[in-house]
Coordinates of N, CA and C in Angstrom, one line a residue:
M1 N -19.7 19.6 1.4 CA -19.0 18.7 0.5 C -19.6 19.0 -0.9
A2 N -18.7 19.1 -1.9 CA -19.1 19.4 -3.3 C -19.8 18.2 -3.9
K3 N -20.7 18.4 -4.7 CA -21.4 17.4 -5.4 C -20.5 16.8 -6.5
R4 N -20.4 15.4 -6.5 CA -19.6 14.8 -7.5 C -20.4 14.5 -8.8
P5 N -19.8 14.5 -9.9 CA -20.5 14.2 -11.1 C -21.0 12.8 -11.2
F6 N -22.0 12.5 -11.9 CA -22.5 11.2 -12.2 C -21.7 10.7 -13.3
V7 N -20.9 9.6 -13.0 CA -19.9 9.1 -14.0 C -20.3 7.7 -14.4
L8 N -20.2 7.4 -15.7 CA -20.3 6.1 -16.3 C -19.1 5.8 -17.1
W9 N -18.5 4.6 -17.0 CA -17.4 4.3 -17.9 C -17.9 3.7 -19.2
L10 N -17.4 4.0 -20.3 CA -17.7 3.4 -21.6 C -16.7 2.2 -21.7
I11 N -17.3 1.0 -21.9 CA -16.5 -0.2 -22.0 C -16.6 -0.7 -23.4
W12 N -15.5 -1.1 -24.1 CA -15.5 -1.7 -25.4 C -15.0 -3.1 -25.2
Q13 N -15.7 -4.0 -25.9 CA -15.3 -5.4 -25.9 C -14.9 -5.9 -27.3
N14 N -13.7 -6.4 -27.3 CA -13.2 -7.0 -28.6 C -14.0 -8.3 -28.8
V15 N -14.7 -8.3 -29.9 CA -15.6 -9.5 -30.2 C -14.9 -10.8 -30.4
E16 N -13.6 -10.7 -30.8 CA -12.8 -12.0 -31.0 C -12.2 -12.5 -29.7
T17 N -11.5 -11.6 -29.0 CA -10.8 -12.0 -27.8 C -11.6 -11.9 -26.6
R18 N -12.8 -11.2 -26.6 CA -13.7 -11.0 -25.5 C -13.1 -10.2 -24.4
Q19 N -12.0 -9.6 -24.6 CA -11.4 -8.7 -23.6 C -12.1 -7.4 -23.6
R20 N -12.3 -6.8 -22.4 CA -13.0 -5.6 -22.2 C -12.0 -4.5 -21.8
Y21 N -12.3 -3.3 -22.4 CA -11.4 -2.1 -22.2 C -12.2 -0.9 -21.7
H22 N -11.7 -0.2 -20.8 CA -12.3 1.1 -20.4 C -11.8 2.2 -21.3
V23 N -12.6 2.5 -22.3 CA -12.1 3.4 -23.3 C -12.6 4.9 -23.1
G24 N -13.6 5.1 -22.3 CA -14.1 6.5 -22.2 C -14.9 6.7 -20.9
N25 N -15.2 8.0 -20.6 CA -15.9 8.4 -19.5 C -17.0 9.4 -19.9
L26 N -18.2 9.0 -19.5 CA -19.4 9.9 -19.7 C -19.8 10.4 -18.3
S27 N -19.9 11.8 -18.2 CA -20.3 12.3 -16.9 C -21.4 13.4 -17.1
S28 N -22.1 13.6 -16.0 CA -23.2 14.6 -16.0 C -23.1 15.3 -14.6
L29 N -23.2 16.6 -14.7 CA -23.2 17.4 -13.5 C -23.9 18.7 -13.8
N30 N -24.9 19.0 -13.0 CA -25.7 20.3 -13.2 C -26.2 20.5 -14.6
G31 N -26.7 19.5 -15.2 CA -27.2 19.6 -16.6 C -26.2 19.6 -17.7
E32 N -24.9 19.4 -17.4 CA -23.9 19.4 -18.5 C -23.4 18.0 -18.6
Y33 N -23.3 17.5 -19.8 CA -22.7 16.2 -20.1 C -21.4 16.4 -20.7
T34 N -20.4 15.5 -20.3 CA -19.1 15.5 -20.9 C -18.7 14.1 -21.2
F35 N -18.0 14.0 -22.3 CA -17.4 12.7 -22.7 C -16.0 12.9 -23.1
S36 N -15.1 12.0 -22.6 CA -13.7 12.0 -22.9 C -13.2 10.6 -22.9
Y37 N -12.2 10.4 -23.7 CA -11.5 9.1 -23.7 C -10.6 8.9 -22.5
E38 N -10.5 7.7 -22.1 CA -9.7 7.3 -20.9 C -8.2 7.2 -21.4
L39 N -7.4 8.2 -21.1 CA -6.1 8.3 -21.5 C -5.1 8.0 -20.4
S40 N -5.5 8.0 -19.2 CA -4.6 7.9 -18.1 C -4.7 6.7 -17.2
G41 N -5.5 5.7 -17.5 CA -5.7 4.6 -16.7 C -4.5 3.6 -16.7
K42 N -4.5 2.7 -15.8 CA -3.4 1.8 -15.6 C -3.5 0.5 -16.4
R43 N -4.8 0.0 -16.6 CA -5.0 -1.3 -17.3 C -6.1 -1.2 -18.2
R44 N -6.0 -1.9 -19.4 CA -7.0 -2.0 -20.4 C -7.8 -0.7 -20.7
T45 N -7.0 0.3 -21.0 CA -7.6 1.6 -21.4 C -7.6 1.8 -22.9
L46 N -7.8 3.0 -23.3 CA -7.9 3.3 -24.7 C -6.7 2.8 -25.5
F47 N -5.5 3.1 -25.1 CA -4.4 2.7 -25.9 C -4.2 1.2 -26.0
D48 N -4.5 0.5 -25.0 CA -4.5 -1.0 -25.0 C -5.6 -1.5 -26.0
A49 N -6.8 -0.8 -26.0 CA -7.9 -1.2 -26.9 C -7.5 -0.9 -28.3
I50 N -6.8 0.2 -28.6 CA -6.4 0.5 -29.9 C -5.4 -0.6 -30.4
K51 N -4.5 -1.0 -29.6 CA -3.6 -2.1 -30.0 C -4.3 -3.4 -30.3
D52 N -5.5 -3.5 -29.7 CA -6.3 -4.7 -29.9 C -7.4 -4.5 -31.0
G53 N -7.3 -3.5 -31.7 CA -8.2 -3.3 -32.9 C -9.3 -2.2 -32.7
Y54 N -9.3 -1.5 -31.6 CA -10.4 -0.5 -31.4 C -10.1 0.7 -32.2
K55 N -11.2 1.3 -32.8 CA -11.1 2.6 -33.5 C -12.1 3.5 -32.8
P56 N -11.7 4.8 -32.6 CA -12.6 5.7 -31.8 C -14.0 5.8 -32.4
H57 N -14.9 6.0 -31.6 CA -16.3 6.1 -32.0 C -16.5 7.2 -33.0
L58 N -17.3 6.9 -34.0 CA -17.4 7.9 -35.1 C -17.9 9.3 -34.7
A59 N -18.7 9.3 -33.6 CA -19.2 10.6 -33.1 C -18.2 11.3 -32.2
F60 N -17.1 10.6 -31.9 CA -16.1 11.2 -31.0 C -14.7 10.8 -31.5
R61 N -14.4 11.3 -32.7 CA -13.1 10.9 -33.4 C -11.8 11.4 -32.7
D62 N -11.9 12.6 -32.1 CA -10.7 13.2 -31.5 C -10.5 12.7 -30.1
I63 N -9.5 11.8 -29.9 CA -9.3 11.2 -28.6 C -8.8 12.1 -27.6
N64 N -8.3 13.3 -28.0 CA -7.8 14.3 -27.0 C -8.8 15.3 -26.6
K65 N -10.0 15.4 -27.2 CA -11.0 16.4 -27.0 C -11.9 16.0 -25.8
V66 N -12.3 17.0 -25.1 CA -13.4 16.8 -24.1 C -14.7 17.3 -24.7
Y67 N -15.6 16.4 -25.0 CA -16.8 16.8 -25.6 C -17.8 17.2 -24.6
K68 N -18.6 18.3 -24.9 CA -19.5 18.8 -23.9 C -20.9 19.1 -24.6
S69 N -22.0 18.9 -23.8 CA -23.3 19.1 -24.3 C -24.3 19.4 -23.2
D70 N -25.3 20.1 -23.5 CA -26.4 20.4 -22.5 C -27.4 19.3 -22.5
R71 N -27.2 18.3 -23.3 CA -28.1 17.1 -23.3 C -27.3 15.8 -23.6
L72 N -27.8 14.7 -23.3 CA -27.1 13.5 -23.5 C -26.8 13.4 -25.0
F73 N -25.5 13.1 -25.3 CA -25.1 12.9 -26.7 C -26.0 11.9 -27.5
D74 N -26.3 12.3 -28.7 CA -27.2 11.4 -29.5 C -26.6 10.0 -29.6
A75 N -25.3 9.9 -29.8 CA -24.7 8.6 -29.9 C -25.0 7.7 -28.7
F76 N -25.2 8.3 -27.5 CA -25.5 7.5 -26.3 C -27.0 7.5 -26.1
A77 N -27.7 8.6 -26.4 CA -29.2 8.6 -26.2 C -29.9 7.6 -27.0
R78 N -29.4 7.2 -28.1 CA -30.1 6.2 -28.9 C -30.0 4.8 -28.2
R79 N -29.2 4.6 -27.2 CA -29.1 3.4 -26.5 C -30.1 3.2 -25.4
L80 N -30.9 4.3 -25.2 CA -31.9 4.2 -24.1 C -33.2 3.6 -24.7
P81 N -34.0 2.9 -23.9 CA -35.2 2.3 -24.4 C -36.2 3.5 -24.8
D82 N -37.0 3.3 -25.8 CA -37.9 4.3 -26.3 C -39.0 4.5 -25.3
K83 N -39.2 5.8 -25.0 CA -40.2 6.2 -24.0 C -41.6 5.9 -24.5
R84 N -41.8 5.6 -25.8 CA -43.1 5.3 -26.4 C -43.4 3.9 -26.3
R85 N -42.5 3.1 -25.8 CA -42.8 1.6 -25.6 C -44.0 1.5 -24.7
P86 N -45.0 0.6 -25.1 CA -46.1 0.4 -24.2 C -45.8 -0.1 -22.8
D87 N -44.7 -0.8 -22.7 CA -44.3 -1.3 -21.4 C -43.2 -0.4 -20.7
F88 N -43.0 0.8 -21.1 CA -41.9 1.6 -20.6 C -42.0 1.8 -19.1
H89 N -43.2 2.1 -18.6 CA -43.3 2.3 -17.1 C -43.0 1.0 -16.4
E90 N -43.4 -0.2 -16.9 CA -43.0 -1.4 -16.3 C -41.5 -1.7 -16.3
L91 N -40.9 -1.2 -17.4 CA -39.5 -1.3 -17.6 C -38.8 -0.5 -16.5
L92 N -39.2 0.7 -16.3 CA -38.6 1.5 -15.2 C -38.8 0.8 -13.9
Q93 N -39.9 0.3 -13.6 CA -40.2 -0.4 -12.3 C -39.2 -1.6 -12.2
S94 N -39.0 -2.3 -13.3 CA -38.2 -3.5 -13.2 C -36.7 -3.1 -12.9
F95 N -36.3 -1.9 -13.3 CA -35.0 -1.4 -12.9 C -34.9 -0.7 -11.6
G96 N -36.1 -0.6 -11.0 CA -36.2 0.1 -9.7 C -36.0 1.7 -9.8
L97 N -36.4 2.2 -11.0 CA -36.3 3.6 -11.2 C -37.7 4.3 -11.1
S98 N -37.6 5.5 -10.5 CA -38.9 6.2 -10.3 C -39.2 7.1 -11.5
K99 N -40.3 7.7 -11.5 CA -40.7 8.5 -12.7 C -39.8 9.7 -12.9
D100 N -39.0 10.1 -11.9 CA -38.1 11.3 -12.0 C -36.7 10.8 -12.3
Y101 N -36.6 9.7 -13.0 CA -35.3 9.2 -13.4 C -34.6 10.1 -14.4
T102 N -33.3 10.0 -14.5 CA -32.5 10.8 -15.5 C -32.1 9.8 -16.6
D103 N -31.6 10.4 -17.7 CA -31.1 9.6 -18.7 C -29.9 8.8 -18.3
M104 N -29.1 9.4 -17.4 CA -27.9 8.7 -16.8 C -28.3 7.5 -16.0
D105 N -29.4 7.7 -15.2 CA -30.0 6.6 -14.4 C -30.3 5.4 -15.3
L106 N -31.0 5.7 -16.3 CA -31.5 4.7 -17.2 C -30.3 4.0 -18.0
L107 N -29.4 4.8 -18.4 CA -28.2 4.3 -19.1 C -27.4 3.4 -18.1
R108 N -27.3 3.8 -16.9 CA -26.6 2.9 -15.9 C -27.3 1.6 -15.7
A109 N -28.7 1.7 -15.6 CA -29.5 0.5 -15.3 C -29.5 -0.5 -16.5
T110 N -29.5 0.0 -17.7 CA -29.6 -0.9 -18.9 C -28.2 -1.2 -19.4
G111 N -27.2 -0.4 -19.1 CA -25.9 -0.6 -19.6 C -25.7 0.0 -21.0
G112 N -26.9 0.4 -21.6 CA -26.8 1.0 -22.9 C -26.4 0.0 -24.0
R113 N -26.6 -1.3 -23.8 CA -26.2 -2.3 -24.7 C -27.1 -2.3 -25.9
L114 N -26.4 -2.5 -27.1 CA -27.1 -2.7 -28.4 C -26.6 -4.0 -29.0
A115 N -27.4 -4.7 -29.7 CA -27.0 -5.9 -30.4 C -26.0 -5.6 -31.5
T116 N -26.0 -4.4 -32.0 CA -25.2 -4.0 -33.1 C -23.8 -3.6 -32.9
D117 N -23.3 -3.4 -31.6 CA -22.0 -3.0 -31.3 C -21.5 -3.5 -30.0
P118 N -20.2 -3.5 -29.7 CA -19.6 -4.0 -28.5 C -19.4 -3.0 -27.3
Y119 N -20.2 -2.0 -27.2 CA -20.1 -1.1 -26.2 C -21.1 -1.4 -25.0
E120 N -20.7 -0.9 -23.8 CA -21.7 -0.9 -22.7 C -21.2 0.1 -21.7
F121 N -22.1 0.6 -20.9 CA -21.7 1.5 -19.8 C -21.8 0.8 -18.5
V122 N -20.8 1.1 -17.6 CA -20.8 0.5 -16.2 C -20.5 1.7 -15.2
S123 N -20.9 1.5 -14.0 CA -20.6 2.4 -13.0 C -19.3 2.1 -12.4
P124 N -18.4 3.1 -12.3 CA -17.1 2.9 -11.7 C -17.1 2.7 -10.2
I125 N -16.1 2.2 -9.6 CA -15.9 2.2 -8.2 C -14.9 3.2 -7.8
F126 N -15.3 4.1 -6.9 CA -14.4 5.2 -6.5 C -13.8 4.8 -5.1
K127 N -12.5 5.2 -4.9 CA -11.9 4.9 -3.6 C -11.5 6.3 -3.0
Y128 N -12.0 6.5 -1.8 CA -11.7 7.7 -1.1 C -11.1 7.3 0.2
N129 N -9.8 7.6 0.4 CA -9.0 7.2 1.6 C -9.2 5.7 1.7
D130 N -9.8 5.2 2.8 CA -9.9 3.8 3.0 C -11.3 3.3 2.7
H131 N -12.1 4.0 2.0 CA -13.5 3.7 1.7 C -13.8 3.6 0.2
F132 N -14.7 2.7 -0.1 CA -15.1 2.6 -1.5 C -16.5 3.2 -1.7
D133 N -16.8 3.8 -2.8 CA -18.1 4.4 -3.1 C -18.5 3.9 -4.5
F134 N -19.6 3.3 -4.6 CA -20.1 2.8 -5.9 C -21.6 2.6 -5.8
D135 N -22.2 2.7 -7.0 CA -23.6 2.4 -7.2 C -23.7 1.1 -8.0
F136 N -24.8 0.4 -7.7 CA -25.0 -0.8 -8.4 C -26.5 -1.2 -8.5
Y137 N -26.8 -2.0 -9.4 CA -28.2 -2.4 -9.6 C -28.3 -3.9 -9.4
I138 N -29.3 -4.4 -8.7 CA -29.5 -5.8 -8.5 C -30.8 -6.2 -9.2
A139 N -30.6 -7.1 -10.1 CA -31.8 -7.5 -10.9 C -32.7 -8.4 -10.0
G140 N -33.9 -8.4 -10.2 CA -34.8 -9.3 -9.5 C -35.9 -8.8 -8.8

């Protein structure tokens, strides 16, 4: 069975209406990161978000482009907790992450939320035939 990419959905929330939209997809496979906007979804995707006031991220202005990198894009890497924090190892433990975590693991666990913007990352739920496949984090 082929290895599937590690995928996170980029969610944008309109601060006035509080509606959430799946605007993009960040994936990682074999050391390559890709980001693309969600152009084909059925509900609350990029085009719905644009109608509700969304403007493409400054680092990813072309909505038709598939962005590729051999490391996590700076626009998303800045959303990770600083490894120099004195409590960084305790933070990893609180999220149930081992020392060999990846940036995508940490982004999934924290959601990449910042107080300065309405973005967050979530793990999607995949459906294969009659089965669901998803990852989730339980706090506590």
